[in-house]
Amino acid sequence: MVNSTTPEEESLTPPPRVVGEDEDARLEEFGYKQKLDRSVGKIASFAIGFSTISATTAVFTGFAAGYLNAGSPFIWTLFLAIPVFLLWTLIAADVAAKIPLAGYAYQWTSRLNGSTFGWFTGYAALIGWVSGMTSLGYIFAGYLGSVFGWTLTQPQQIFIAIAVVAVCVLINAYRVRLATFINNIGVGLEIVVTVGVTLTIGILLIVVPDNAQPFSSLFIGKSPDQTTPYILAWLSASLGPFFGLVGVEAVADVAEETKNARRVIPRTMFYAFAASCVIEFLMYLVYVLAIKDPSVLANSPAPIEEIIQQQLGPVFARIVVALALTNILVCLLANVLVGTRLLYSLSRDNMMPFSRALRHVAPKRKTPSTAVITLGVVSILLLLSALISVQAFNYFLGIATLAFFTTYVLQTLGLLIAAIRHRIPAPEPGTFDLGRARVPLLIISLVVFLAVEFALIFLPAFAGNGYVFGGIVALAALWWVFALRRRLRTGQAGPNFARNHPDEVGPATSDIG
């Protein structure tokens, strides 16, 4: 480990864990007392990872844009996304086994590269979670209207989305056990119902003559207009598959609520990632081949429902979509859960405005209720912004993906620097470890993530996302310049703060917070 002299740069990674050491005691070595409810077991951990990725949500969200941009061959863009996210899963599993703290995006870089680096990395991830949950609320509202046959205006869809976000926020604010219980049920439904329906349609395509597009259609596509080269249209169609695998590392955000976190979390990351990849590709493949009349999809607000209706009839289609809504709901529920743990983690180290309020944990329920409600309020305000600008929702999905890849780039760069400087903690016996493969893997990953980041900013289909995201990041820079930098310099923020200023006795500190 490398020790430095300033408070914000001091490395606080403790020595390897003592065999048999209690998880809560280990947390204290990082400078924190156990306040959250450590009730998440192996199944719940897998369910959080699986629902955050949510193959069903990915397909329902990204199918229309992918198909209308590049035709049937868009499904192969998933095989661009899979190796990219496999790289990130390997990296995240390696570090999660060594630094099992809530708010991984901030904690890992803060402890290995300094709190300023950690601040910008954590802030980027926070923007990703907020944008993601806002998008999910809006998508849920649209499909809900479809199930009931409502023709929703945009304001109506926004207010339904607000209600859905509010419900998920209240569930998370009440108790993590309730959130994970509902999440487990939703994941079970997703695996049984969604996969079951997809397989049923797949069988129909095989046994009923002239009921499917030919397999050759998967290799024949065209641009949506005459001016866009097909390769650019095909790459632009990859946004759905890429967004669909975002969050594979999300379970690391609930490390302080996971039993035997350092062993359980890396495994459930891999299980959730593998299951999601298989299910997502199966759904894309079957539903593309099941299209009987491509022309009706162009104006359909719910293309997957339209495809199921073409194959199984309108009643069955509505039942399936109604059940699929539970998948989108638990995906939103999981997004709120992990996003609020990041906000809580930043506030616990006094990195946020109003940190003292945001790091409050309800003593009986053991949930960071204020952080949960605050994140919900921000999401609702973003939803309301679409009443002013109808273009707002065009940015949320793209910004969420861009924010997460910014996080991946910063994390990977920070971990590479830390690995070269030998700051990565030694592995504990029986935990996942990249070993000698770490540095080569980080170098390859950094190049790949930068390439994806470049595409998300400069491809014509994503025009404008970079400017909006840049403006959001500028707010983080202003906070750092005018308030946070002084806090870090004086030891009033950063990983040392919780150890030196216990919440029970610590007064409100500096500026705002």
Short mmCIF file of C-alpha atoms in Angstrom, two decimals, residues 106 118-120 122-124 126-127 130 339-359 371 374-375 378 475-476 479-480 483-484 487-488 492-494 497 509-513:
data_model
loop_
_atom_site.label_atom_id
_atom_site.label_comp_id
_atom_site.label_asym_id
_atom_site.label_seq_id
_atom_site.Cartn_x
_atom_site.Cartn_y
_atom_site.Cartn_z
CA TYR A 106 -17.29 5.96 -5.36
CA GLY A 118 -13.84 8.93 -6.40
CA TRP A 119 -16.20 11.91 -6.41
CA PHE A 120 -16.38 12.24 -10.19
CA GLY A 122 -19.42 8.15 -8.11
CA TYR A 123 -21.26 11.18 -9.49
CA ALA A 124 -21.24 9.72 -13.02
CA LEU A 126 -25.35 8.36 -9.73
CA ILE A 127 -26.45 10.13 -12.91
CA VAL A 130 -31.22 8.34 -11.79
CA GLY A 339 -28.79 3.96 -6.68
CA THR A 340 -29.74 5.05 -3.18
CA ARG A 341 -26.91 3.00 -1.66
CA LEU A 342 -24.48 5.00 -3.78
CA LEU A 343 -26.04 8.29 -2.65
CA TYR A 344 -25.89 7.09 0.97
CA SER A 345 -22.24 6.07 0.58
CA LEU A 346 -21.23 9.46 -0.84
CA SER A 347 -23.12 11.25 1.92
CA ARG A 348 -21.64 9.08 4.66
CA ASP A 349 -18.25 10.47 3.63
CA ASN A 350 -19.68 14.03 3.54
CA MET A 351 -19.16 14.31 -0.21
CA MET A 352 -22.66 15.56 -1.08
CA PRO A 353 -24.61 18.72 -0.36
CA PHE A 354 -26.85 18.12 2.67
CA SER A 355 -24.78 15.04 3.51
CA ARG A 356 -25.83 14.86 7.14
CA ALA A 357 -29.49 14.41 6.22
CA LEU A 358 -28.75 12.08 3.31
CA ARG A 359 -26.64 9.67 5.36
CA ALA A 371 -31.39 9.10 0.47
CA THR A 374 -34.28 12.26 -2.28
CA LEU A 375 -33.35 10.11 -5.27
CA VAL A 378 -34.91 13.94 -8.34
CA LEU A 475 -22.36 20.81 -11.94
CA ALA A 476 -20.18 18.22 -10.20
CA TRP A 479 -19.49 21.66 -6.39
CA TRP A 480 -15.92 20.33 -6.17
CA ALA A 483 -17.13 23.40 -1.58
CA LEU A 484 -15.88 19.83 -1.77
CA ARG A 487 -13.75 19.76 2.74
CA LEU A 488 -11.26 17.22 1.41
CA GLN A 492 -14.03 17.19 6.50
CA ALA A 493 -14.91 14.70 3.74
CA GLY A 494 -13.59 11.47 2.27
CA PHE A 497 -14.77 11.29 7.70
CA THR A 509 -20.08 20.46 8.78
CA SER A 510 -19.09 23.25 6.39
CA ASP A 511 -20.96 24.85 3.57
CA ILE A 512 -24.07 22.83 2.79
CA GLY A 513 -24.44 19.60 4.73
#
